Structures are given as structure tokens and as C-alpha cells.
Short mmCIF file of C-alpha atoms in Angstrom, two decimals:
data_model
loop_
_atom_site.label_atom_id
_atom_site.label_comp_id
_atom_site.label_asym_id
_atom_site.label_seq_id
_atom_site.Cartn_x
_atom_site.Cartn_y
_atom_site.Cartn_z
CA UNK A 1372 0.00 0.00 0.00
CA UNK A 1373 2.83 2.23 1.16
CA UNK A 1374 4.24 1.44 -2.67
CA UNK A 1375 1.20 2.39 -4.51
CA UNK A 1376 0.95 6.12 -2.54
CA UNK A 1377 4.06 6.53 -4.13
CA UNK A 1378 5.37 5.02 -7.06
CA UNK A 1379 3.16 7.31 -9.79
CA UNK A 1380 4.11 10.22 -8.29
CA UNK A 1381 7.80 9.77 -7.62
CA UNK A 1382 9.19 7.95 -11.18
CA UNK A 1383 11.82 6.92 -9.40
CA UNK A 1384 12.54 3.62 -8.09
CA UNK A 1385 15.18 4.15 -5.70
CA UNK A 1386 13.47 7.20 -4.48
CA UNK A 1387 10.06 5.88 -4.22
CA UNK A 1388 11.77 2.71 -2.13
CA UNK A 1389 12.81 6.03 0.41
CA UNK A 1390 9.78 7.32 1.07
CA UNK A 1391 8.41 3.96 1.87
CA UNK A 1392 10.67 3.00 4.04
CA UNK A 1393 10.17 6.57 5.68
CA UNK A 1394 6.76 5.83 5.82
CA UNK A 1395 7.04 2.33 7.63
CA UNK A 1396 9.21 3.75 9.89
CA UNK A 1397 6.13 5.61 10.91
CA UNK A 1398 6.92 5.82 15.36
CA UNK A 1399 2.84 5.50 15.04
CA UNK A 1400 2.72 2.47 12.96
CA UNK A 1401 5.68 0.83 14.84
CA UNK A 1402 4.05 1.40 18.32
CA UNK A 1403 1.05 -0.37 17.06
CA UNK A 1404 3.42 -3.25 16.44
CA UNK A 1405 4.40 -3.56 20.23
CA UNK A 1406 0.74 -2.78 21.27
CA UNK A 1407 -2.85 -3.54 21.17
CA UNK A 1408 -2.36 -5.58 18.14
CA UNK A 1409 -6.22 -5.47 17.16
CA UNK A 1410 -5.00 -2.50 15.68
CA UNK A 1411 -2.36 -3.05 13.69
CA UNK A 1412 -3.69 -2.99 10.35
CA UNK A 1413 -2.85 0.35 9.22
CA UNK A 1414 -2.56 -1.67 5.46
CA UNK A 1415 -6.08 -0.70 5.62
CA UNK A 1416 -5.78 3.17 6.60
CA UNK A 1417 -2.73 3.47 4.07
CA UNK A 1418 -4.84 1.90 1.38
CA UNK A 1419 -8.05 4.48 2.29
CA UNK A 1420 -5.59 7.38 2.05
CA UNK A 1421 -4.23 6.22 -1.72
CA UNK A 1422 -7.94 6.19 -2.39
CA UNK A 1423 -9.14 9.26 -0.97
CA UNK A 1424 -5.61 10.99 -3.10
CA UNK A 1425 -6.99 9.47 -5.69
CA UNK A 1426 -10.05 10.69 -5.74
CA UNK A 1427 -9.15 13.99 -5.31
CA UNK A 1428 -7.52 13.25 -9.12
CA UNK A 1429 -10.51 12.33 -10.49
CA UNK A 1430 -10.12 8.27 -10.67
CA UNK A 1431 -12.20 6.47 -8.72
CA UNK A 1432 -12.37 3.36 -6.89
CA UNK A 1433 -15.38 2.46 -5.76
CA UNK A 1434 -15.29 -1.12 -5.86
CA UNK A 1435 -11.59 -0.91 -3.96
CA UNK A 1436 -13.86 1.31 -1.34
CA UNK A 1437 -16.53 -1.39 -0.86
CA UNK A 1438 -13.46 -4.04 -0.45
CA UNK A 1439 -11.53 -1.75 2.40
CA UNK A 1440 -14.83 -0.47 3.86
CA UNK A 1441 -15.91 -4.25 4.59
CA UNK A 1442 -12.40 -5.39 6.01
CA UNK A 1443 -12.11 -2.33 7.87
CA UNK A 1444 -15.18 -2.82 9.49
CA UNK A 1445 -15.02 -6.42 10.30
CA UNK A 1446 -11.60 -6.10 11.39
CA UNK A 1447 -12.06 -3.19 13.87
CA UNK A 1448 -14.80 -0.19 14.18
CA UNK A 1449 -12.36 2.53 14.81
CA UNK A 1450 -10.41 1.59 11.24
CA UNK A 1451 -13.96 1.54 9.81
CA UNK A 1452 -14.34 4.99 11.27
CA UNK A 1453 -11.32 6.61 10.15
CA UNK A 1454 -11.88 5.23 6.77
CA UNK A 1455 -15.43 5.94 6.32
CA UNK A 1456 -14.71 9.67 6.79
CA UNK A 1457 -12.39 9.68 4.27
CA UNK A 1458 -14.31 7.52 2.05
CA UNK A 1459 -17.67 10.30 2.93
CA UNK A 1460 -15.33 13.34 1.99
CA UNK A 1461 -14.56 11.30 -1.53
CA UNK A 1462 -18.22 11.01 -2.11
CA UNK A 1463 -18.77 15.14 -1.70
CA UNK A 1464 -15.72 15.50 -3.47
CA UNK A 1465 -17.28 13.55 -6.52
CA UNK A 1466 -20.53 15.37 -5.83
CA UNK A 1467 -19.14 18.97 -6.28
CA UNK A 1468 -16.82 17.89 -9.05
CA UNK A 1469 -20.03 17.17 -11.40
CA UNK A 1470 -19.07 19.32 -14.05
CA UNK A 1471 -16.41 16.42 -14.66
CA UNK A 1472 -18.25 14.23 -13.92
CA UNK A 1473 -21.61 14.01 -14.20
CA UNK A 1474 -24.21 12.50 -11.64
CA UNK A 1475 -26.26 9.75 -12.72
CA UNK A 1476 -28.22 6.77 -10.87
CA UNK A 1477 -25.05 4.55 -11.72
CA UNK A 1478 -22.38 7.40 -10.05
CA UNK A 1479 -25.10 7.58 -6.92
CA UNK A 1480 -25.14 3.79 -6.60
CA UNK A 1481 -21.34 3.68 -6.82
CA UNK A 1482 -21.23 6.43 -3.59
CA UNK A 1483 -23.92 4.08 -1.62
CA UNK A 1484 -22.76 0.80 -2.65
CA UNK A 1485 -19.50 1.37 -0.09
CA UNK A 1486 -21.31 2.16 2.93
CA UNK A 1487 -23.93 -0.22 2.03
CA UNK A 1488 -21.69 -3.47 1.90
CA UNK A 1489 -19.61 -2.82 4.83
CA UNK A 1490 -22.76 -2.43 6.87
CA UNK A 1491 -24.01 -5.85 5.64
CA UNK A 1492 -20.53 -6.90 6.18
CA UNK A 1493 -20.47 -6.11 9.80
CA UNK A 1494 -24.29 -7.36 10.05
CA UNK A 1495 -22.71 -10.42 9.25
CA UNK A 1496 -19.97 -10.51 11.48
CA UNK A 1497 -21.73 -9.49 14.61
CA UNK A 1498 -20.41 -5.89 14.95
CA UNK A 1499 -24.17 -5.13 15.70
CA UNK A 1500 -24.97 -7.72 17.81
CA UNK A 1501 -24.30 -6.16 21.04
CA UNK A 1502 -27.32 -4.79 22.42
CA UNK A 1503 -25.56 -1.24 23.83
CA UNK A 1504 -26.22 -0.89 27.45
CA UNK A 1505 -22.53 -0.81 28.37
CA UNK A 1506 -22.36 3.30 29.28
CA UNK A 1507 -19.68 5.07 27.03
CA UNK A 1508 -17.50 6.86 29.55
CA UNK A 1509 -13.61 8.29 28.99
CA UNK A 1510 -14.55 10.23 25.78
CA UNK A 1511 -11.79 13.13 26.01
CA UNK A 1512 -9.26 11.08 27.96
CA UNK A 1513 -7.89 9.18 25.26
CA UNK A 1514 -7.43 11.95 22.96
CA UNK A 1515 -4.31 13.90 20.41
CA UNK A 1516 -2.64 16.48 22.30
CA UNK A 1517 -2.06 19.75 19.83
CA UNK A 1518 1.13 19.30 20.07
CA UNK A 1519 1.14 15.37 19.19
CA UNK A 1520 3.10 15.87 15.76
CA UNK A 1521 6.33 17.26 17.75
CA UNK A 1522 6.09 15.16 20.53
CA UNK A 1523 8.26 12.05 20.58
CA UNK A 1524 7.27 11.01 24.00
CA UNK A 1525 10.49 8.57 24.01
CA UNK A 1526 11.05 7.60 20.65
CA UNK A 1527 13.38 10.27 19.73
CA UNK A 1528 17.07 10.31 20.17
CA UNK A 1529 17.10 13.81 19.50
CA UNK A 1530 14.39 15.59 20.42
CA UNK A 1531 13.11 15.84 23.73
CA UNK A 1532 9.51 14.36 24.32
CA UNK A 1533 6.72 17.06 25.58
CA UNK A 1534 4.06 17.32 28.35
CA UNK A 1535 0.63 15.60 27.73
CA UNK A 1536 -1.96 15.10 29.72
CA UNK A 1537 -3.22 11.66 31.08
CA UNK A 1538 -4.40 9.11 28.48
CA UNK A 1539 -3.18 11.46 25.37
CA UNK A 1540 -1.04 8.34 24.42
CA UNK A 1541 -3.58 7.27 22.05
CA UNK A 1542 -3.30 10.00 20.47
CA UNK A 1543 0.21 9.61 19.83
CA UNK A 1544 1.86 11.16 15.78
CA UNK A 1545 5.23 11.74 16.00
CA UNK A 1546 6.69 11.05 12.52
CA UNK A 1547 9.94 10.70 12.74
CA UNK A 1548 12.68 13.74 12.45
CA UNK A 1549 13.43 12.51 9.09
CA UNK A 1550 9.69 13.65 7.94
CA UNK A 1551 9.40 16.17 10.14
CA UNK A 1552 13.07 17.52 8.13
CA UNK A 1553 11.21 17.01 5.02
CA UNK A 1554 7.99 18.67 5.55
CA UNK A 1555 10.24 21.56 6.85
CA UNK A 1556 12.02 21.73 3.92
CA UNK A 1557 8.61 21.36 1.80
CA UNK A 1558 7.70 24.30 3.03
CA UNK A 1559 10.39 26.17 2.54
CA UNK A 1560 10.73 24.96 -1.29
CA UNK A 1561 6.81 25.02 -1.79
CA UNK A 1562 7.48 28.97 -0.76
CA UNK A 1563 10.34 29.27 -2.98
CA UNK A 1564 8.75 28.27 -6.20
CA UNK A 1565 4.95 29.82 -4.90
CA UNK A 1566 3.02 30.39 -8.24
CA UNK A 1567 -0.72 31.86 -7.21
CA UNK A 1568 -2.39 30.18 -10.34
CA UNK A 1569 -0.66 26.67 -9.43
CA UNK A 1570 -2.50 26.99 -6.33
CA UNK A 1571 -6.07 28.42 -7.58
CA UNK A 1572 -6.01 25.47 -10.19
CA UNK A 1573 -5.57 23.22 -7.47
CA UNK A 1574 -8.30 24.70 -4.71
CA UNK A 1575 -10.75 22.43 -5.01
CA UNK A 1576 -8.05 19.75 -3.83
CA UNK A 1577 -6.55 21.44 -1.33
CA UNK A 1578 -10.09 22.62 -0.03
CA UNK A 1579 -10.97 18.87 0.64
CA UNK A 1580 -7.36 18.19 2.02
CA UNK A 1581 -8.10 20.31 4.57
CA UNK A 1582 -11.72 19.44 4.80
CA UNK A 1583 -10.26 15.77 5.44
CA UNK A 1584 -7.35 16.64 7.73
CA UNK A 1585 -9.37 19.28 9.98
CA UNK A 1586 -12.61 16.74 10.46
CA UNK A 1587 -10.30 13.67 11.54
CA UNK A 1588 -8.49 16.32 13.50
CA UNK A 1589 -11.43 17.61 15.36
CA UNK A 1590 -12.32 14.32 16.49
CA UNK A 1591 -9.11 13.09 17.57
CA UNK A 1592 -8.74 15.63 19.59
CA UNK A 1593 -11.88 15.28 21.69
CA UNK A 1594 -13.77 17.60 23.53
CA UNK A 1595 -11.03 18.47 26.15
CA UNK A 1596 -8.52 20.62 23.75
CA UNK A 1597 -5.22 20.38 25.35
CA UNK A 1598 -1.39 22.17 24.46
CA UNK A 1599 1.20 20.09 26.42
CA UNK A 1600 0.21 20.21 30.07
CA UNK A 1601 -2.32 23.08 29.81
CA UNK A 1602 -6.40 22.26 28.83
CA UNK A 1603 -6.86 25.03 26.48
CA UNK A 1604 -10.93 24.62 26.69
CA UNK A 1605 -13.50 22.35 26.60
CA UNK A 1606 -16.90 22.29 24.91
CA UNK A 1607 -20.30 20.02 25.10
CA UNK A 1608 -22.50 19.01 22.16
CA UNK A 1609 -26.14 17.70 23.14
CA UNK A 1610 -26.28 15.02 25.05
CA UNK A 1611 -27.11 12.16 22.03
CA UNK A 1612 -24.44 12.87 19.90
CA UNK A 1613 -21.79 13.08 22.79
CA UNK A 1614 -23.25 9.26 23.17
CA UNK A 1615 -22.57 8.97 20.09
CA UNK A 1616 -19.19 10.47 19.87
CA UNK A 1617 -18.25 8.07 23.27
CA UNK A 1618 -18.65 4.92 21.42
CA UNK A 1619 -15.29 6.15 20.12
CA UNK A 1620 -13.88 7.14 23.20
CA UNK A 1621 -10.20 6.45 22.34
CA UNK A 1622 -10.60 9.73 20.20
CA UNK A 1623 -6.55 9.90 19.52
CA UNK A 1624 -6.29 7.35 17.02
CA UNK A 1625 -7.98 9.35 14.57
CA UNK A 1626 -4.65 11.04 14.19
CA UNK A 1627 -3.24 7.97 12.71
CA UNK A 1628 -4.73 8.58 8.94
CA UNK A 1629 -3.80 12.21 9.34
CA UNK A 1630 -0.24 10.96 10.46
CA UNK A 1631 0.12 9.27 7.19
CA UNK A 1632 -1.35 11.98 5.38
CA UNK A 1633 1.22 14.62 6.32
CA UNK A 1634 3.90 12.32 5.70
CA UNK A 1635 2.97 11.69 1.81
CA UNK A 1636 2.50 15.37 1.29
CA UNK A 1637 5.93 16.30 2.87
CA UNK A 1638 7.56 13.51 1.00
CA UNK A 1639 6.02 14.05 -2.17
CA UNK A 1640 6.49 17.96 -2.25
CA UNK A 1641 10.07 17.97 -0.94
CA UNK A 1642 10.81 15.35 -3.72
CA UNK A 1643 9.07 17.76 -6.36
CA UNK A 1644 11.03 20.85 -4.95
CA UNK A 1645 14.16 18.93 -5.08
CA UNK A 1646 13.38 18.17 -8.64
CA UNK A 1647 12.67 21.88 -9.36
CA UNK A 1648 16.15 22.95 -7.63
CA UNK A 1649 18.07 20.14 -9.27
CA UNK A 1650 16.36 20.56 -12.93
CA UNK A 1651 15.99 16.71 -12.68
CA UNK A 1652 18.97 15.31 -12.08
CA UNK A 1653 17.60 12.69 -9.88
CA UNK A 1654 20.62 11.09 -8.48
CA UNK A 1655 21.59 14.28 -6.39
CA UNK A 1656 17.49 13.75 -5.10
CA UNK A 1657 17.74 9.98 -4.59
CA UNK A 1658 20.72 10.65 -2.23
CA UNK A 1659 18.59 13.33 -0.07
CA UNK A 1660 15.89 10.99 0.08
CA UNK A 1661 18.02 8.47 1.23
CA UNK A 1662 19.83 10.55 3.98
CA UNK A 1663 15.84 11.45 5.54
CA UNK A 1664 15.82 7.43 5.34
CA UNK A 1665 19.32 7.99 7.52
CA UNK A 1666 18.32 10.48 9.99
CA UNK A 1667 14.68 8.66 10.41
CA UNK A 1668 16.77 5.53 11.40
CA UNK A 1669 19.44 7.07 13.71
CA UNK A 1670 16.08 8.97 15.52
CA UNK A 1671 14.16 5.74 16.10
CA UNK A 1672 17.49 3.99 17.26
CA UNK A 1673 17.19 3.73 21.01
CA UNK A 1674 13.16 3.89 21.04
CA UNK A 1675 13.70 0.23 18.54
CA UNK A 1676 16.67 -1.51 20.75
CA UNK A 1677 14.67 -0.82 24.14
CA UNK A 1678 11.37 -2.69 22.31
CA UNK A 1679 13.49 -5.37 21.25
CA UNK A 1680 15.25 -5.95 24.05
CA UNK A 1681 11.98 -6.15 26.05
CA UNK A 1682 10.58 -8.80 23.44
CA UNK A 1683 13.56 -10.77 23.69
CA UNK A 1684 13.64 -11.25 27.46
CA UNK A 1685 12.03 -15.06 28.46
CA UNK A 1686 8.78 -15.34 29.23
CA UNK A 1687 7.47 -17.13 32.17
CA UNK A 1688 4.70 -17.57 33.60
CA UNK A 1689 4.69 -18.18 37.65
CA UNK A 1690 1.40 -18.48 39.11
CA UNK A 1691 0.70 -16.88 42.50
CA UNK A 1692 -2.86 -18.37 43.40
CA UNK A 1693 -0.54 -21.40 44.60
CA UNK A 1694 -2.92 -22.03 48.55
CA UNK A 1695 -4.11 -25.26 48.33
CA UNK A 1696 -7.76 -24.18 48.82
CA UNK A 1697 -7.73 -23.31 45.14
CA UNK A 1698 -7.71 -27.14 44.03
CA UNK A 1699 -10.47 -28.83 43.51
CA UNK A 1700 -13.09 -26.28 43.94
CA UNK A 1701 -14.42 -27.49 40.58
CA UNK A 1702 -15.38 -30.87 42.30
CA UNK A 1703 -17.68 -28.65 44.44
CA UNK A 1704 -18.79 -25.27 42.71
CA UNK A 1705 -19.59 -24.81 39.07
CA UNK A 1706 -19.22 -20.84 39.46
CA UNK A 1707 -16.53 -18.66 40.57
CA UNK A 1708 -17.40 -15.23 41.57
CA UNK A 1709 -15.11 -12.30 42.26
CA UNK A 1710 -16.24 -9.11 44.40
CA UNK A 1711 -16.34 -6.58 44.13
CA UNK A 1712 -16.22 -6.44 40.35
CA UNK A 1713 -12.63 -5.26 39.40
CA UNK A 1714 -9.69 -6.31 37.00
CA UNK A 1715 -7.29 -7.28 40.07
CA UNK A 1716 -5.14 -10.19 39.40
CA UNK A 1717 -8.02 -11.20 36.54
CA UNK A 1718 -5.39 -13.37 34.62
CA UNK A 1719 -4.90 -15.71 37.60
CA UNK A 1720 -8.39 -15.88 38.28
CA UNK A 1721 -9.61 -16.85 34.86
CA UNK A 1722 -6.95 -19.29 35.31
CA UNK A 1723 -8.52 -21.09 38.43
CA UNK A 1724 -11.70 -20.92 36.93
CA UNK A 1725 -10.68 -22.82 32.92
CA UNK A 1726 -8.68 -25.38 34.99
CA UNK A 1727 -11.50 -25.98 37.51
CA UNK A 1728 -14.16 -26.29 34.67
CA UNK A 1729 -16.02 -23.16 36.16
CA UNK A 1730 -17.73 -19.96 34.62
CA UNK A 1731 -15.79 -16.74 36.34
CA UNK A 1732 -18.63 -13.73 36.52
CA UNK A 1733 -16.71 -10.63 34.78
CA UNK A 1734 -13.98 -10.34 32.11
CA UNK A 1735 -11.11 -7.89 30.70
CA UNK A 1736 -13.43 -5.43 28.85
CA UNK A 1737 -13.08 -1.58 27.73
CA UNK A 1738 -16.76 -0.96 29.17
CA UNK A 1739 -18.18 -2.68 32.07
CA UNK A 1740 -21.89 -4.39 31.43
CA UNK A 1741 -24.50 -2.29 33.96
CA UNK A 1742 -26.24 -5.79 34.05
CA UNK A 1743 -23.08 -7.75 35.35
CA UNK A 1744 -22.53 -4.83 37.81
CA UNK A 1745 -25.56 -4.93 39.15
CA UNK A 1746 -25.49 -9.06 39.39
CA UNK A 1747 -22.44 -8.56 41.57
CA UNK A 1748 -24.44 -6.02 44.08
CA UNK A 1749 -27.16 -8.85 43.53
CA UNK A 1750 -24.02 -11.03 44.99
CA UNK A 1751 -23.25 -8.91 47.07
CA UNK A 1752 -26.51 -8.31 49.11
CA UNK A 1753 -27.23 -12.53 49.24
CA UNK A 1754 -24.07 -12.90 50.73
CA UNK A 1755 -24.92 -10.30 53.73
CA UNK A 1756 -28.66 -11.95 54.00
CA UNK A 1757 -26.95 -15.42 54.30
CA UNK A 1758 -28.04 -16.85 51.46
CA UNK A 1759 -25.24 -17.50 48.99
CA UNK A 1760 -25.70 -19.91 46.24
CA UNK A 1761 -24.55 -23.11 46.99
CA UNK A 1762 -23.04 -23.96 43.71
CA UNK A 1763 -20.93 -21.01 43.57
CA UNK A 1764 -17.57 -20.06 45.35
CA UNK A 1765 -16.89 -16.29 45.78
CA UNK A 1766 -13.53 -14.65 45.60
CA UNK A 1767 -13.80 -11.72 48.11
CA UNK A 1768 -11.22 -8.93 47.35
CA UNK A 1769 -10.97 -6.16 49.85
CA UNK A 1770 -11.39 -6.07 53.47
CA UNK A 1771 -13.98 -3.40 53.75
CA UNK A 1772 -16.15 -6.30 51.40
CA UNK A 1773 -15.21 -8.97 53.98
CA UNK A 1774 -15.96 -6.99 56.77
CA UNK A 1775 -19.46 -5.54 55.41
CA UNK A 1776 -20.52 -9.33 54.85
CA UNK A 1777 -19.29 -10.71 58.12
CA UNK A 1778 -21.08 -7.95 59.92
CA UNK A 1779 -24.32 -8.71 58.56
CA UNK A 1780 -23.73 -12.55 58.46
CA UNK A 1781 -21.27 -13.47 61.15
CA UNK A 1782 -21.66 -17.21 60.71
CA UNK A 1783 -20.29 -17.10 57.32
CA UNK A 1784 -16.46 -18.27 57.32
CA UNK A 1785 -14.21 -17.02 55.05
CA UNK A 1786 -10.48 -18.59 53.88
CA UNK A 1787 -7.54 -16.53 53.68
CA UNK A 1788 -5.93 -18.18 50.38
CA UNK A 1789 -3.16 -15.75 48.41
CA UNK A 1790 -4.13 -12.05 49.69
CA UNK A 1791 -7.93 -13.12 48.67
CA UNK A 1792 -10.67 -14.51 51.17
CA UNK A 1793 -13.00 -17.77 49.69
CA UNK A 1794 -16.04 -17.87 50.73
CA UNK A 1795 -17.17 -21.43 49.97
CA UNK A 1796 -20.73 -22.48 51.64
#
């Protein structure tokens, strides 16, 4: 994907092999590599912005769109998301440009027929099947930070990483001081060589550019705006479409497509300014190229040998639920519930439970269930009336919990086994 943004548009093969490799050396795609792997498939955001570029040349792709709308949505909503904006912008951009092109039923199919499949496509995978009652809290915690294009965090060798607040990790952008070098030196070129009717004939391009970059922009970065350390401001919208909005909570990521965006304009104009300076001798350009390629490396250096030396430590696993009143309990109980309802040592506990043949009563979710919390104050209450369920065996966490119960129930016993108390009736 990374080869077909560029290879039209650079006629060069050694130069177009630069600004790919720039491009996977992308700190944003990289970190995806080392984390939350669901998301890794940024093929699928690179291949939505070749489209959407495309588009704004007058080809289109329409079938290509239904293909990356439907993997994009099957293989994670917030890809579908980023894509589908990009995808929407395309279809207004073919809309205004109908002097070009003229609208017909067959050009309005081809805008619906996108949307359309990768809704049945997720209708078919399930991505609708949840019936919604989870409550969509964090939105404007996980969001970009203004200043997420400069800031490193500590992936730089050079550069120093910034303030952010909590949770604007997600939002993370930084693209390397190789790009960041050529989009500097874009500028400076595109000023050089600034023709006003170069840019009026293109308008209508950059107008949707901008359209594209400002809206994925705006939601990244949330409803808390934020410069380093310092919340600039903060705004509501009514109260449905913040509900809305919340279902993509993790608001940062949105940067990602605007990431890769930046980078293939830099690129591309810094490699047509160099082309303009060197009157197309292309060997002197295929060098510069090649020394962002450099620079990129040399930047990502320490932020690469610290990730590999952390993936190339042993893993082992060593239990700690080791008290003997662990074993067995599936000859007894065919439940296993934790209180109160929290992600402590949940690893070990879904362990207990698969090897005792038991059901546990919560799991390792983004968005707790109001139904399962309120089945664990359910729990919670029977145990303090003295009536707990004699097929199930209940992990109690905290001491305030065991002392609550105990005071309403003294006669219930409770074993201390590995920091927890079991409650088995």
C-alpha cells in the first residue's frame, strides 16, 4: 500500500523505495506493532488514504472502497471509522466535481454501494450484535494532544519528548525527524517556487485536504482541547451525539490517517522541490531521500533496541494463586465469583476458573456491562442476608467487602488463600 501512494508520483525507483521505508518507519505504525495488536492494520488506513488521493484526481475506486470499507469494518470499528470519513469526503468530493463528472443513478449507486456493503458486512460478522447498554464513559481522555506531531514522548534520540496530559497516548503522531526535516524543507521549497495560479487550479483539492485533515483532526482531539500540560478549553454538544461520539472514546487514534497523510505530502512535495532545484537530475534527489531514510533511522534507534530488548527477554509464567484451597473447587462449585467487580489479578483468576471447569462472573473489557454490575451487588446483598448460592464459590477482594458481609452474616467463614478470602458455603 505504502508502494502504490508513491510510485506514480515519484518515477523513481530508488526514491520511491525512500519514502516507503520513511513511511514504515512511521513511530505510530511501529508502536502499534508492540501494542494492542487489534489494531495493527494500518494496510487498511494506508490503502483508504491512496484512495481518498486518488479521488481527489478524479479516478475512482469504488469497488476498492466497498473491499476496504468491509475489512475495515469487520476487522475493527475505529479503522472503519477513520476510513469511512475519508471515504464520505470522496463522495462530496465527486458530488461537487459534477461538471467532470456528471451525476447519474449509476455514479449515486457507486457512492452508496461502499457504505452499504460494509454495513451488511459487519451485520454479518456481529459488529451489531451487542445490544448497547454498556455506558460510554472516557470520551476526552484518550485523545491527540495539539502538540502530538512534535512530541516524541520517548522515541526520539534527539528531540526531547513534551508534556501531555493523562491518556493522550492514544493519540500519539510523531513522525519521525526525518519527515518532520522534510515537511520543513517542503515548506520552505513550496514557498520558494509559490506560483498563485498553481494553487487556484488546485483549490478544489486542497479545499478537501483540509476538509479531510481538519474533520479527523477535530475528532481526535476530543472535547477536552489540550497544548502540552495546559487544557486550552473544553466544549459540550447535546447530550445524544456526545453518546454517540463516546462509542469512540479512544478519540486519539484518529490522528493515525492524518499521520500518514502529512507524511505523503511532505515527502512528495520535498521530492518535487528537489526536482525543481536540481532541474531533474535525480541522483543528487535519490541521495537526499536516502539521507531522511538515515536520519529517520538514527532517531528511532534507542526507542527500537529498548522494544526489542523487552521482546527478547524469556517469558514465564509463575502463578501466585498457589494455597491449596484453590484445588479442587471445581469438584464442588460450578461458578466462581469475584467481588467486588474489578480487574485485580483477573489473569490468575480466569486461570482457576478454565482449569476448575467453572464460569468466572466478569472479564477484561473496555466498558463494564451495567447488568453484570448490578449481578455482583445482587451477589453482594445474598451474601450479607446469608443466602449464597450453593453452587458457587466467591472470591472476596478487599477487606472493607469482607468486613461488610461478616457484619451482617457473622456465621459465614471465610479462607484466607493468596491475599484473597474464599467464601465457599
Amino acid at each position: 500500500m505504502a508502494g502504490r501512494l508513491f510510485d506514480a508520483r515519484f518515477r523513481s525507483f530508488l526514491a520511491t523505495m525512500a519514502a516507503v521505508t520513511l513511511l514504515l518507519l512511521s513511530p505510530p505504525m511501529m508502536y502499534r506493532l508492540f501494542f494492542h495488536s487489534a489494531l495493527v492494520a494500518h494496510w487498511l488506513l494506508l490503502w483508504a488514504v491512496y484512495l481518498f488521493l486518488e479521488a481527489l484526481d478524479g479516478r475512482s475506486h469504488w469497488r476498492e472502497w466497498v473491499l476496504n470499507l468491509s475489512l475495515s469494518i469487520v476487522t475493527h470499528p475505529y479503522l472503519f471509522a477513520m476510513n469511512f470519513m475519508m471515504g464520505f469526503w470522496c463522495t462530496v468530493h465527486a458530488v461537487c466535481d459534477h461538471r467532470a463528472h456528471p451525476l447519474n443513478r449509476w455514479s449515486l449507486v457507486h457512492a452508496a454501494l461502499p457504505c452499504l456493503c460494509s454495513l451488511a458486512a459487519g451485520f454479518v460478522f456481529g459488529v451489531f450484535s451487542s445490544i448497547g447498554k454498556a455506558p460510554a464513559i472516557g470520551l476526552g481522555v484518550w485523545s491527540a494532544n495539539l502538540n502530538a506531531f512534535f512530541n516524541p514522548m520517548d522515541w526520539s534520540v534527539f528531540l526531547k519528548g513534551l508534556d501531555y496530559l493523562k491518556g493522550q497516548y492514544a493519540g500519539f503522531a510523531y513522525p519521525g525527524l526525518g519527515v518532520l526535516l522534510a515537511g520543513f524543507m517542503a515548506l520552505i521549497l513550496v514557498a520558494a517556487r509559490w506560483r498563485a495560479h498553481e494553487f487556484q487550479a488546485a483549490g478544489r483539492k486542497l479545499i478537501f485536504l483540509a476538509l479531510v485533515v481538519l474533520s479527523l483532526m477535530a475528532f481526535a482531539v476530543g472535547p477536552k482541547v489540550a497544548f502540552g500540560s495546559r487544557e486550552l478549553f473544553s466544549y459540550e454538544l447535546p447530550h445524544g451525539l456526545m453518546e454517540m461520539w463516546s462509542i469512540f472514546r479512544a478519540t486519539g487514534r484518529f490522528v493515525w490517517p492524518v499521520c500518514y497523510l502529512l507524511v505523503f505530502i511532505s515527502l512528495l512535495q520535498y521530492w518535487r522541490g528537489l526536482d525543481v532545484l536540481s532541474r531533474g537530475r535525480q541522483s543528487r534527489n535519490v541521495l537526499a531521500m536516502w539521507l531522511l531514510v538515515l536520519i529517520q533511522v538514527a532517531d528511532l534507534s534507542w526507542a527500537a533496541r529498548i522494544r526489542r530488548w523487552q521482546h527478547s527477554l524469556p517469558r514465564q509464567y509463575t502463578p501466585t494463586l498457589v494455597d491449596s484451597a484453590w484445588e479442587r473447587l471445581g469438584d464442588r462449585y460450578k461458578h466462581l465469583i469475584a467481588l467486588p467487580l474489578d480487574y485485580s489479578r483477573y489473569d490468575e483468576l480466569a486461570l482457576i476458573a478454565v482449569r476448575n471447569g467453572m464460569t468466572l462472573n466478569y472479564g477484561y473489557v473496555s466498558r463494564e456491562h451495567p447488568d453484570y454490575v448490578a449481578k455482583a451487588e445482587e451477589d453482594i446483598r445474598k451474601l450479607c442476608q446469608g443466602v449464597p448460592d450453593a453452587q458457587t464459590a466467591y472470591v472476596i477482594k478487599t477487606e472493607d467487602l469482607l468486613a461488610r458481609i461478616q457484619t451482617a452474616n457473622p456465621q459465614l467463614n471465610a479462607t484466607c488463600a493468596d491475599g484473597f478470602w474464599l467464601v465457599a458455603p
